[in-house]
Coordinates of N, CA, C and O in Angstrom, one line a residue:
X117 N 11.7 -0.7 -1.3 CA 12.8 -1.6 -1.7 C 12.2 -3.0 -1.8 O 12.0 -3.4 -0.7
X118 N 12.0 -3.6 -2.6 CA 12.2 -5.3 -3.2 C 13.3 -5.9 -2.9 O 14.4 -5.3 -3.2
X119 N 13.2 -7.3 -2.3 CA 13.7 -8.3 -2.7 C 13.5 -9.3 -3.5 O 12.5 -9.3 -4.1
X120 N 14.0 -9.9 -3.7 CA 14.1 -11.5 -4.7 C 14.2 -12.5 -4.4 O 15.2 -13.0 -5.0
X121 N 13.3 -13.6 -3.6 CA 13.8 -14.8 -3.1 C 13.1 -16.0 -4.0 O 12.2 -15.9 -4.9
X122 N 14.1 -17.2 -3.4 CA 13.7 -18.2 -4.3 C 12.1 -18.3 -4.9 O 11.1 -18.3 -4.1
X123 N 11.9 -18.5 -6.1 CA 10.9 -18.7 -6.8 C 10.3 -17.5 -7.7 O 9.3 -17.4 -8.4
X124 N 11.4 -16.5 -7.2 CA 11.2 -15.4 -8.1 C 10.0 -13.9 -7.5 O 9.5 -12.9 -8.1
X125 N 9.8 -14.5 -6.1 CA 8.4 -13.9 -5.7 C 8.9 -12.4 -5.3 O 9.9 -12.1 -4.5
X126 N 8.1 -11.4 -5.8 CA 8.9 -10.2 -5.2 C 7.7 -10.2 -3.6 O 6.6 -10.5 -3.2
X127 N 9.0 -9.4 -3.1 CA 8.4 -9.5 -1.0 C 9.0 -8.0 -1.2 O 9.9 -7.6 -1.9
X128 N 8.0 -7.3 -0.2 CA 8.9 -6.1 0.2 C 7.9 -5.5 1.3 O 7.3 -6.5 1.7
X129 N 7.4 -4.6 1.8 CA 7.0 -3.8 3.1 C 5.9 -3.8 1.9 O 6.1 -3.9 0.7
X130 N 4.8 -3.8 2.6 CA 3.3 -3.1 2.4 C 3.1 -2.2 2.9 O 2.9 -2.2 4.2
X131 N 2.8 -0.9 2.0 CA 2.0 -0.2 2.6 C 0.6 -0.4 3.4 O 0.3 0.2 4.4
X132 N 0.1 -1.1 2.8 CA -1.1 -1.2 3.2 C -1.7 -2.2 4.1 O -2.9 -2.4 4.6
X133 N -0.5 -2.9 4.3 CA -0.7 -3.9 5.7 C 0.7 -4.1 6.6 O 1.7 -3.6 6.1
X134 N 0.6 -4.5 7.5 CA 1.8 -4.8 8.6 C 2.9 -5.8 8.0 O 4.1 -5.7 8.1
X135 N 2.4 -6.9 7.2 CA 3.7 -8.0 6.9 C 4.0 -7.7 5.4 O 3.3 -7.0 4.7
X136 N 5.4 -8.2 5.0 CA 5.6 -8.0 3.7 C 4.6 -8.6 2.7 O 3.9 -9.4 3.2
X137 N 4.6 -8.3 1.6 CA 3.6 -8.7 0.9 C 4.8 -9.7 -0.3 O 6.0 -9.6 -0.6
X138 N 4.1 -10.6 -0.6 CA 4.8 -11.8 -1.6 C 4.0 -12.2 -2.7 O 3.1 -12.9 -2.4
X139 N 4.3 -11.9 -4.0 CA 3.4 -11.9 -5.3 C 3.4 -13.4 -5.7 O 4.5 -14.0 -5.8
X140 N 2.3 -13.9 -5.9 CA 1.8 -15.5 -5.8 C 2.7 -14.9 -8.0 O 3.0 -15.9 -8.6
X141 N 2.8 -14.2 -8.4 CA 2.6 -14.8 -10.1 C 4.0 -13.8 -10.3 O 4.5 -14.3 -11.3
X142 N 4.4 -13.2 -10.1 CA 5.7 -12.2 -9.9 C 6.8 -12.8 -11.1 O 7.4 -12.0 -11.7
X143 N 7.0 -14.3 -11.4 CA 7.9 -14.9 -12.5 C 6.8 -14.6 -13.9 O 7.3 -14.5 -15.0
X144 N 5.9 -14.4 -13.9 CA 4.7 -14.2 -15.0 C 4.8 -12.7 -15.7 O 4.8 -12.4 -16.9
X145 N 4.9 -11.9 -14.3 CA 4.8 -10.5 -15.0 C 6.2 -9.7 -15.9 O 6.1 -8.8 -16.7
X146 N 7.1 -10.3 -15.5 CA 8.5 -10.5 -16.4 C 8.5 -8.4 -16.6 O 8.3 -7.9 -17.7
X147 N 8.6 -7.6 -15.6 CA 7.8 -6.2 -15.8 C 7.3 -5.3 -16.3 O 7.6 -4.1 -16.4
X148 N 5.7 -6.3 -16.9 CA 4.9 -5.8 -16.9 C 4.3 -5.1 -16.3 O 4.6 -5.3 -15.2
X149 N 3.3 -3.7 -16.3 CA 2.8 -2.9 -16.2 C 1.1 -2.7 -16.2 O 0.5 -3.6 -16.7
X150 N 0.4 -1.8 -15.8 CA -0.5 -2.1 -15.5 C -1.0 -1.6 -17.4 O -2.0 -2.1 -17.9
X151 N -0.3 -0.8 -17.9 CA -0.5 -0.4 -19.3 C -0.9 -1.8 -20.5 O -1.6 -1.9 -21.5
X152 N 0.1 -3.0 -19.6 CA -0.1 -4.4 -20.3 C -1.7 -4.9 -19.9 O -2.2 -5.9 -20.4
X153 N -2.0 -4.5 -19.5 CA -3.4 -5.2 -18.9 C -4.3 -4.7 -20.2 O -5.1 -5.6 -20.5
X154 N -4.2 -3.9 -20.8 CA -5.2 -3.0 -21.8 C -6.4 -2.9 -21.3 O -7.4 -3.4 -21.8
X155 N -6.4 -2.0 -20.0 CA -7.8 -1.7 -19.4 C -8.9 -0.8 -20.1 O -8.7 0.4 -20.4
X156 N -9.9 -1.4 -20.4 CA -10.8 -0.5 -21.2 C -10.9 1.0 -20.6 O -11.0 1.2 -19.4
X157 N -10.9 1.9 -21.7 CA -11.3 3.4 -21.1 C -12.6 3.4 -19.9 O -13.6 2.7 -20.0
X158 N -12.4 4.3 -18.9 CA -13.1 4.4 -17.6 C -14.4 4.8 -18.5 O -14.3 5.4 -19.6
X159 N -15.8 4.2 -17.8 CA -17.3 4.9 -18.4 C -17.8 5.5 -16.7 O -18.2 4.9 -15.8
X160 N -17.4 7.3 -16.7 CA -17.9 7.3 -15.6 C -19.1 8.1 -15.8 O -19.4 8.6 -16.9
X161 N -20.0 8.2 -14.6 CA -21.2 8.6 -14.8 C -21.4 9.7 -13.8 O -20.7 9.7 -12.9
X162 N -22.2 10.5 -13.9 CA -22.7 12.0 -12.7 C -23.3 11.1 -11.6 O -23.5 9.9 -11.6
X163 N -23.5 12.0 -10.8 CA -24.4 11.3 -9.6 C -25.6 11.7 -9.8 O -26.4 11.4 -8.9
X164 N -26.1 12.3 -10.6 CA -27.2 13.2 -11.2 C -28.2 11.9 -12.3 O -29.4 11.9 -12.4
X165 N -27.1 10.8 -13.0 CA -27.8 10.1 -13.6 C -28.7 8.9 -13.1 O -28.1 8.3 -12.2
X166 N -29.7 8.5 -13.6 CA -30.5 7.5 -13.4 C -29.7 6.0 -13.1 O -28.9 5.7 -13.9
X167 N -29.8 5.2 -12.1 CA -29.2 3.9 -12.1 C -29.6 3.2 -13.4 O -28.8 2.5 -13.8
X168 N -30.7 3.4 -14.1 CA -30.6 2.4 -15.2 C -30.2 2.8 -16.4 O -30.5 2.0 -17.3
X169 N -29.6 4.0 -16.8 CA -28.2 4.2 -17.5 C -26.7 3.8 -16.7 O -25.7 3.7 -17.4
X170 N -26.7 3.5 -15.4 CA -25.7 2.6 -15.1 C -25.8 1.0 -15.3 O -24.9 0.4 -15.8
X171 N -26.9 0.6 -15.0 CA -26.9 -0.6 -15.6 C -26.9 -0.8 -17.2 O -26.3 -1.8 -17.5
X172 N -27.4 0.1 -18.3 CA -27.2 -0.2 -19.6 C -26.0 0.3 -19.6 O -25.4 -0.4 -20.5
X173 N -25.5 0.8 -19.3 CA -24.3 1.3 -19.6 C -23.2 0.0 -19.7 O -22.6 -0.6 -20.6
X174 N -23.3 -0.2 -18.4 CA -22.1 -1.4 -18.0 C -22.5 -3.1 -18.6 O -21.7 -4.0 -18.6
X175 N -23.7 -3.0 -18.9 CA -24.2 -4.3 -19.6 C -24.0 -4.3 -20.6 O -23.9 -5.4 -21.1
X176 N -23.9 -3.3 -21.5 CA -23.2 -3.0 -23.2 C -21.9 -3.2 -23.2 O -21.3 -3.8 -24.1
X177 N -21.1 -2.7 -21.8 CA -19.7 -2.7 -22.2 C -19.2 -3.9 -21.5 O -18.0 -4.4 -21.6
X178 N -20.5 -4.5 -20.5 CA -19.7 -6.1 -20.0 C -19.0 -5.7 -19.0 O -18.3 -6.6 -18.5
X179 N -18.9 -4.4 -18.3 CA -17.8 -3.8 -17.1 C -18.7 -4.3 -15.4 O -19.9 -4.3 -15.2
X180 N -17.9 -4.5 -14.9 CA -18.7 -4.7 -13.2 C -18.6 -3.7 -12.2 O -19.1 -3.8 -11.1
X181 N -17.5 -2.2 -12.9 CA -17.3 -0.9 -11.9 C -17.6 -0.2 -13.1 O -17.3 -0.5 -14.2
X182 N -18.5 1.0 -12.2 CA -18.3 2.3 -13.1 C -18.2 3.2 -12.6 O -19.0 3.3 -11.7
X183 N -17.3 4.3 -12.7 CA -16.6 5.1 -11.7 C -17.8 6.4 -11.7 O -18.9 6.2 -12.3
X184 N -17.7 7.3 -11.1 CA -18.8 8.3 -10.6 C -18.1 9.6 -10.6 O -17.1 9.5 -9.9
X185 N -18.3 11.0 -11.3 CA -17.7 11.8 -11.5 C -18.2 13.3 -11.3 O -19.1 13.5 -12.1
X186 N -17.8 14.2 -10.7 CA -18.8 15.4 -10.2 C -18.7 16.2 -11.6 O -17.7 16.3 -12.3
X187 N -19.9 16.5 -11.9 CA -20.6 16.9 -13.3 C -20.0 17.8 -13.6 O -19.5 17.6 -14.7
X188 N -19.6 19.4 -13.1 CA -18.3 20.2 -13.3 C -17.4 20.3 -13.3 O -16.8 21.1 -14.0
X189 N -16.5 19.4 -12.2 CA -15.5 19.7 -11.6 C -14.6 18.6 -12.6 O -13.5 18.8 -13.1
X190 N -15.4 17.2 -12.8 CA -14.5 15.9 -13.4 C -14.3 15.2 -12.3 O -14.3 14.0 -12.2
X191 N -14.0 16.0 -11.1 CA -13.2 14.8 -10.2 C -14.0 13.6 -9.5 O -15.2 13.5 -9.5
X192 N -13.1 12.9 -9.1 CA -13.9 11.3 -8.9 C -14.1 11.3 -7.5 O -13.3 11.5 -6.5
X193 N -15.4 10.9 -7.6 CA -16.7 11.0 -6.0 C -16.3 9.5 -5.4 O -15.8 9.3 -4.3
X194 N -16.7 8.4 -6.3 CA -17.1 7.0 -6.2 C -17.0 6.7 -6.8 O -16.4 7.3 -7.7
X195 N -17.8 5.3 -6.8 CA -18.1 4.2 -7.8 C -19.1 3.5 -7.5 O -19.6 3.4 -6.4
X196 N -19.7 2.8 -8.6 CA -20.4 2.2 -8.7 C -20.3 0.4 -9.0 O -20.5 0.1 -10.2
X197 N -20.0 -0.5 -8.3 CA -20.5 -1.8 -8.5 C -21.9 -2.2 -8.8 O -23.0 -2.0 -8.3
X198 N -21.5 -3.1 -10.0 CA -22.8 -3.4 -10.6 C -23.4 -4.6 -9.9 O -24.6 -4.4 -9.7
X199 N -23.0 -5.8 -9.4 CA -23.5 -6.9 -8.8 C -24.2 -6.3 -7.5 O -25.4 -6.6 -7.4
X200 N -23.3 -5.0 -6.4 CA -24.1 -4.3 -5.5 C -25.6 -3.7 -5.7 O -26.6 -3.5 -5.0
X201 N -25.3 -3.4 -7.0 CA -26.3 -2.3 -7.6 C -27.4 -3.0 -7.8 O -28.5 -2.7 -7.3
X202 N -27.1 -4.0 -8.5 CA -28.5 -5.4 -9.1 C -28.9 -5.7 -7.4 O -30.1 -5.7 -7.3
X203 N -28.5 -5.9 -6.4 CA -28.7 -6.6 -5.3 C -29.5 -5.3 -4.5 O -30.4 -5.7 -3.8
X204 N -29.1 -4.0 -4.6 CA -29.8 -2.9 -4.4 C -31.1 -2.7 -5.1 O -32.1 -2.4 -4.5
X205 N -30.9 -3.0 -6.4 CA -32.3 -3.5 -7.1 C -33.3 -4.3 -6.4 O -34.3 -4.0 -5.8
X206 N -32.8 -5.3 -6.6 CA -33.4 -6.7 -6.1 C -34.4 -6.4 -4.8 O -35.6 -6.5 -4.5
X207 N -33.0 -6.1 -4.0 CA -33.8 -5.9 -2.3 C -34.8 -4.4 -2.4 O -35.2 -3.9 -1.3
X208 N -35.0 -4.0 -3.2 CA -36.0 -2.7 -3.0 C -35.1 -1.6 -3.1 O -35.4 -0.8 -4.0
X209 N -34.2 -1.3 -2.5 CA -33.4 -0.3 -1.7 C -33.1 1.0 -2.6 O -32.9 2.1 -2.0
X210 N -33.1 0.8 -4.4 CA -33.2 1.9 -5.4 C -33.9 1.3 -6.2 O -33.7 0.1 -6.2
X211 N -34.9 1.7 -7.0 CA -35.6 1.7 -8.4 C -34.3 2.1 -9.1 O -33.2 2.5 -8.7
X212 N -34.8 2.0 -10.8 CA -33.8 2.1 -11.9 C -33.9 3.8 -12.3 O -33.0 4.3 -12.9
X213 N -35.3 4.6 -11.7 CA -35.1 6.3 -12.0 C -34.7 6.8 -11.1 O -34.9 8.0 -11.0
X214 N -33.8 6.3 -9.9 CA -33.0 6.7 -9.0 C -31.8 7.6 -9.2 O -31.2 7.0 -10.2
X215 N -31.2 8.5 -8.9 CA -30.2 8.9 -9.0 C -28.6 7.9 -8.4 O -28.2 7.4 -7.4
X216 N -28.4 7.9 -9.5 CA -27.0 6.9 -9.2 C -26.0 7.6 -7.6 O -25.0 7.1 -7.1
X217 N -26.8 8.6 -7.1 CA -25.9 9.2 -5.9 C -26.5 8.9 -4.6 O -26.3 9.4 -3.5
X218 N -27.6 7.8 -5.1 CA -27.8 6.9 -4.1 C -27.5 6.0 -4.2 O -28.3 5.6 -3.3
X219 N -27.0 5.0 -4.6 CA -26.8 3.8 -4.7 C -25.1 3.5 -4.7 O -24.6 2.3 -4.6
X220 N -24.3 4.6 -4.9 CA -22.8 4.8 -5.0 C -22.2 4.8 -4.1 O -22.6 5.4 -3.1
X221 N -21.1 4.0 -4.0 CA -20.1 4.0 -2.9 C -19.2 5.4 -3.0 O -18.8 5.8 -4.1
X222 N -18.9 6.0 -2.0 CA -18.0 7.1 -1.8 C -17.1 6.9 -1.6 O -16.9 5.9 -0.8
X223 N -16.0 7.7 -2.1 CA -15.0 7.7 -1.8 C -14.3 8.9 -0.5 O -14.6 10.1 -0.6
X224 N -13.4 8.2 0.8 CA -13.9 9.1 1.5 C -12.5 10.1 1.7 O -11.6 9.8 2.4
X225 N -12.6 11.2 1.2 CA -11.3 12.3 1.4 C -10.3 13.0 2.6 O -9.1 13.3 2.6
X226 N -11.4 13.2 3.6 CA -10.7 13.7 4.3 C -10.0 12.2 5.4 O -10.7 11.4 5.9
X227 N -8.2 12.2 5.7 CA -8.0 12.0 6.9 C -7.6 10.2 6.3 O -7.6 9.1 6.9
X228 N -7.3 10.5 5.2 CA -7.3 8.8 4.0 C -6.5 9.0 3.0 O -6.9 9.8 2.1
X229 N -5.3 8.3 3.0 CA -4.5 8.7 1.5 C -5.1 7.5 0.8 O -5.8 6.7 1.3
X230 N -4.8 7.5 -0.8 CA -4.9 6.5 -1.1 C -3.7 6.4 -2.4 O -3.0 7.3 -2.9
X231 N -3.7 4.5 -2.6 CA -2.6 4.4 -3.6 C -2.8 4.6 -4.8 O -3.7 4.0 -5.3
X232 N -2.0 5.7 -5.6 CA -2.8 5.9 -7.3 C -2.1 4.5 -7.8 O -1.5 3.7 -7.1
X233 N -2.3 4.5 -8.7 CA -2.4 3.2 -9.6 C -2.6 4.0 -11.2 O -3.7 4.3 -11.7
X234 N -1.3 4.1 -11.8 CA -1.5 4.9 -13.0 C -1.3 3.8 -14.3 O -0.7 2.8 -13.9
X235 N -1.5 3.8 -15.3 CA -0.5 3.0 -15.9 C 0.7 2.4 -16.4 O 0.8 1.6 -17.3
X236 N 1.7 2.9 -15.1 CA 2.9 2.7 -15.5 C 3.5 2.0 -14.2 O 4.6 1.8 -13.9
X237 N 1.9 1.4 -13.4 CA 2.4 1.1 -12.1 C 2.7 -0.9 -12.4 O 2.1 -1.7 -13.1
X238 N 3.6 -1.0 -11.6 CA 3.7 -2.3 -11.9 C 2.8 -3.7 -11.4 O 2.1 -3.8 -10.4
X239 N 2.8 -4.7 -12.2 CA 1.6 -5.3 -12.1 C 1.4 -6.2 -10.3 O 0.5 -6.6 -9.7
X240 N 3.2 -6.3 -10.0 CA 3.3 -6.7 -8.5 C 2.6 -5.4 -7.5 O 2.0 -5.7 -6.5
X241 N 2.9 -4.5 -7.9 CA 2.2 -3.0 -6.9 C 0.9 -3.3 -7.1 O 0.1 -3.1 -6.2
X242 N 0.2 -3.8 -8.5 CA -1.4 -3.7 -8.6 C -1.8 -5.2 -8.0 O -3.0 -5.4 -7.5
X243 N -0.7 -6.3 -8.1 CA -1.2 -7.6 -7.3 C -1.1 -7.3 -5.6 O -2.1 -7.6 -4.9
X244 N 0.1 -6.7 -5.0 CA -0.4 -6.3 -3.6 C -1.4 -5.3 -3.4 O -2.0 -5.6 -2.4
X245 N -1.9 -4.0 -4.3 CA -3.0 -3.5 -3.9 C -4.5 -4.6 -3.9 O -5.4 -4.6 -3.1
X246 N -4.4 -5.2 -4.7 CA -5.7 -6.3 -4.1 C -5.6 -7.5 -3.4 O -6.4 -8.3 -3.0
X247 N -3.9 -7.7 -3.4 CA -4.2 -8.9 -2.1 C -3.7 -8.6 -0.6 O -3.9 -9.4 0.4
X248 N -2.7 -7.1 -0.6 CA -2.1 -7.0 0.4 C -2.4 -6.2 1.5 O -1.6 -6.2 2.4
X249 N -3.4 -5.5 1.6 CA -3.5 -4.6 2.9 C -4.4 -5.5 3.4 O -4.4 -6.6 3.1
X250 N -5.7 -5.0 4.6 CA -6.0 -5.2 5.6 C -7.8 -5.9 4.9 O -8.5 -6.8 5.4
X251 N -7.9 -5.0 3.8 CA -9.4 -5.2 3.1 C -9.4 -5.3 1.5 O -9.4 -4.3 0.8
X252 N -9.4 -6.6 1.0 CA -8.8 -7.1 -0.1 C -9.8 -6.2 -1.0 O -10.9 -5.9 -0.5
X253 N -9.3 -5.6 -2.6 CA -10.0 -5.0 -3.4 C -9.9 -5.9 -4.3 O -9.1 -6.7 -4.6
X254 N -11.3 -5.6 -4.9 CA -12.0 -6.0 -6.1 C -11.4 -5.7 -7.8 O -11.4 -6.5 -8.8
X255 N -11.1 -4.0 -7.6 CA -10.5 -3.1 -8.4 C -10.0 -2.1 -8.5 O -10.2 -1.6 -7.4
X256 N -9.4 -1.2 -9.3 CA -8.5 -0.2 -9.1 C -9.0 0.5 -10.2 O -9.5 -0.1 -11.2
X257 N -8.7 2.2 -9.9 CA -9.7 3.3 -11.0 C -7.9 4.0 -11.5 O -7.2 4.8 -10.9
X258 N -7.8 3.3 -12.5 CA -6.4 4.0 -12.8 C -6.5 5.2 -13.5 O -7.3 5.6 -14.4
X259 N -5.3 5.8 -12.9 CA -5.6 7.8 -13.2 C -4.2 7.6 -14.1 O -3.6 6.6 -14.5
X260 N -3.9 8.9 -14.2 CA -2.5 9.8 -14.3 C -2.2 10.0 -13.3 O -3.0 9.8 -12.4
X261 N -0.4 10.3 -12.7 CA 0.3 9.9 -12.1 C -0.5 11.1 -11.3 O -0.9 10.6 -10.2
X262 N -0.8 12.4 -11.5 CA -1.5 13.4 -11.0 C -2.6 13.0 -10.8 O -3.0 13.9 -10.0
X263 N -3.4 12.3 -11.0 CA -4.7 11.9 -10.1 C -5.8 12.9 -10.9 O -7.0 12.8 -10.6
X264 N -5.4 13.7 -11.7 CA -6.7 14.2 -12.9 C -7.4 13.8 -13.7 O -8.3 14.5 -14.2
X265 N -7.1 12.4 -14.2 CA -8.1 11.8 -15.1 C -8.4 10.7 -14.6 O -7.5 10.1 -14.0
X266 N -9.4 10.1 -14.8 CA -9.8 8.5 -14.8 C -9.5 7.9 -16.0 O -10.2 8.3 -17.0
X267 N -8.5 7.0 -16.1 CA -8.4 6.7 -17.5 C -8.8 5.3 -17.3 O -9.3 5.0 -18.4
X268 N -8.9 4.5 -16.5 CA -10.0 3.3 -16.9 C -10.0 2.5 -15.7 O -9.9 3.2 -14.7
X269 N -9.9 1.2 -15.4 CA -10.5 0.5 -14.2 C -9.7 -0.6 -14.6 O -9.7 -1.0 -15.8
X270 N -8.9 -1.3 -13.5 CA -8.6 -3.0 -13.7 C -9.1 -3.1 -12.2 O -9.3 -2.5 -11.1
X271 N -9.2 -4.4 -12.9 CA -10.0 -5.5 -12.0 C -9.2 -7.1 -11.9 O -8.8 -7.7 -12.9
X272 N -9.1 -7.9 -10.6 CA -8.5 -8.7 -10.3 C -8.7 -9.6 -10.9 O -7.8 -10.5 -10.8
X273 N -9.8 -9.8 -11.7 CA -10.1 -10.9 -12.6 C -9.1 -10.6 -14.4 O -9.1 -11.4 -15.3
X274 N -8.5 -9.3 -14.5 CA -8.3 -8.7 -15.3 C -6.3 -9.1 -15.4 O -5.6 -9.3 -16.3
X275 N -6.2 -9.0 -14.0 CA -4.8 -9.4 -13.2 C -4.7 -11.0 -13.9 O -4.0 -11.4 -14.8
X276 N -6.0 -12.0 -13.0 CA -6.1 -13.8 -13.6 C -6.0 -13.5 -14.7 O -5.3 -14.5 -15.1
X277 N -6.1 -12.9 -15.5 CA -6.5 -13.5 -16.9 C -5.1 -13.1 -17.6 O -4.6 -13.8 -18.4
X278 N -4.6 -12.0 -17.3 CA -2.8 -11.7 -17.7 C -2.4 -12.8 -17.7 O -1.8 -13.4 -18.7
X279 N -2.6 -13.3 -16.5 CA -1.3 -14.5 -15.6 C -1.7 -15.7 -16.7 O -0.7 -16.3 -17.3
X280 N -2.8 -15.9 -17.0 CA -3.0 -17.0 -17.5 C -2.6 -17.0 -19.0 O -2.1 -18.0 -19.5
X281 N -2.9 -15.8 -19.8 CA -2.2 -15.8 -20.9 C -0.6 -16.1 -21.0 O 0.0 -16.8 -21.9
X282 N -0.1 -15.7 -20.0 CA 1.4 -15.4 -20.2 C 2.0 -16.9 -19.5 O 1.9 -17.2 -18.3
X283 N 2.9 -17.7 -20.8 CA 3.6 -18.7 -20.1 C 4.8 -18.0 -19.1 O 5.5 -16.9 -19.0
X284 N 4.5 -19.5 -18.2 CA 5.3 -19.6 -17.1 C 6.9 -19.3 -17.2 O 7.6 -19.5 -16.2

């Protein structure tokens, strides 16, 4: 349940943290959708491939996540951060003929729900998933409401850049 207080900010319980959460741009999104963002289609990769088709990969398309996908099944393992990944470079820690299933963050299943975030989710639900629980996110791997596809990735900088298009 939402409320509505002066300035237009929607507040309501967080899931994902103890206090209500209060959307700093909430008069902007006028309800909007995360569909409004036009998230580029997901580029996900095996954990089988080389880090330096994750780096060309994501340097072609300009992306900073690339999601990570088990080679038969489709379903989604992790992800990959590219700034992590360059800094994993950097410090020694993977070469670029590495298997991307070292260098990947996991996603962890058992004993952890998590919030889907589909296209139809609203952009105040996608502004509290990265400002409102306990460990702020970077970005979100948007599925189907079923959680069977990866259909592409927003990112909080993806969120700024809405807000800024759209008069006040």
């Amino acid at each position: 349940m939402a409320y509505t207080i002066k300035g237009s900010a929607h507040i309501g319980p967080s899931p994902l943290g103890g206090k209500p959460f209060v959307s700093k741009w909430s008069s902007r999104y006028r309800g909007a959708t995360v569909q409004d963002l036009e998230p580029p289609s997901a580029l996900s990769l095996n954990p089988s491939d080389p880090v330096s088709l994750a780096l060309i990969s994501a340097f072609e398309r300009d992306y900073t996540h690339l999601t990570v996908v088990d080679a038969d099944t489709r379903a989604l393992l992790g992800y990959i951060a590219i700034p992590a990944l360059q800094a994993q470079l950097d410090a020694g820690k993977v070469r670029p003929g590495d298997p991307v299933s070292q260098a990947m963050a996991r996603f962890e299943r058992r004993g952890r729900k998590y919030k889907v975030i589909s296209m139809a989710t609203t952009l105040e639900e996608l502004e509290e998933f990265f400002e409102g629980g306990p460990q702020k996110q970077e970005f979100a791997v948007v599925t189907d409401e079923d959680r069977r596809f990866v259909l592409g990735v927003a990112t909080r900088s993806d969120l700024e850049e809405f807000v800024k298009r759209r008069p006040a």
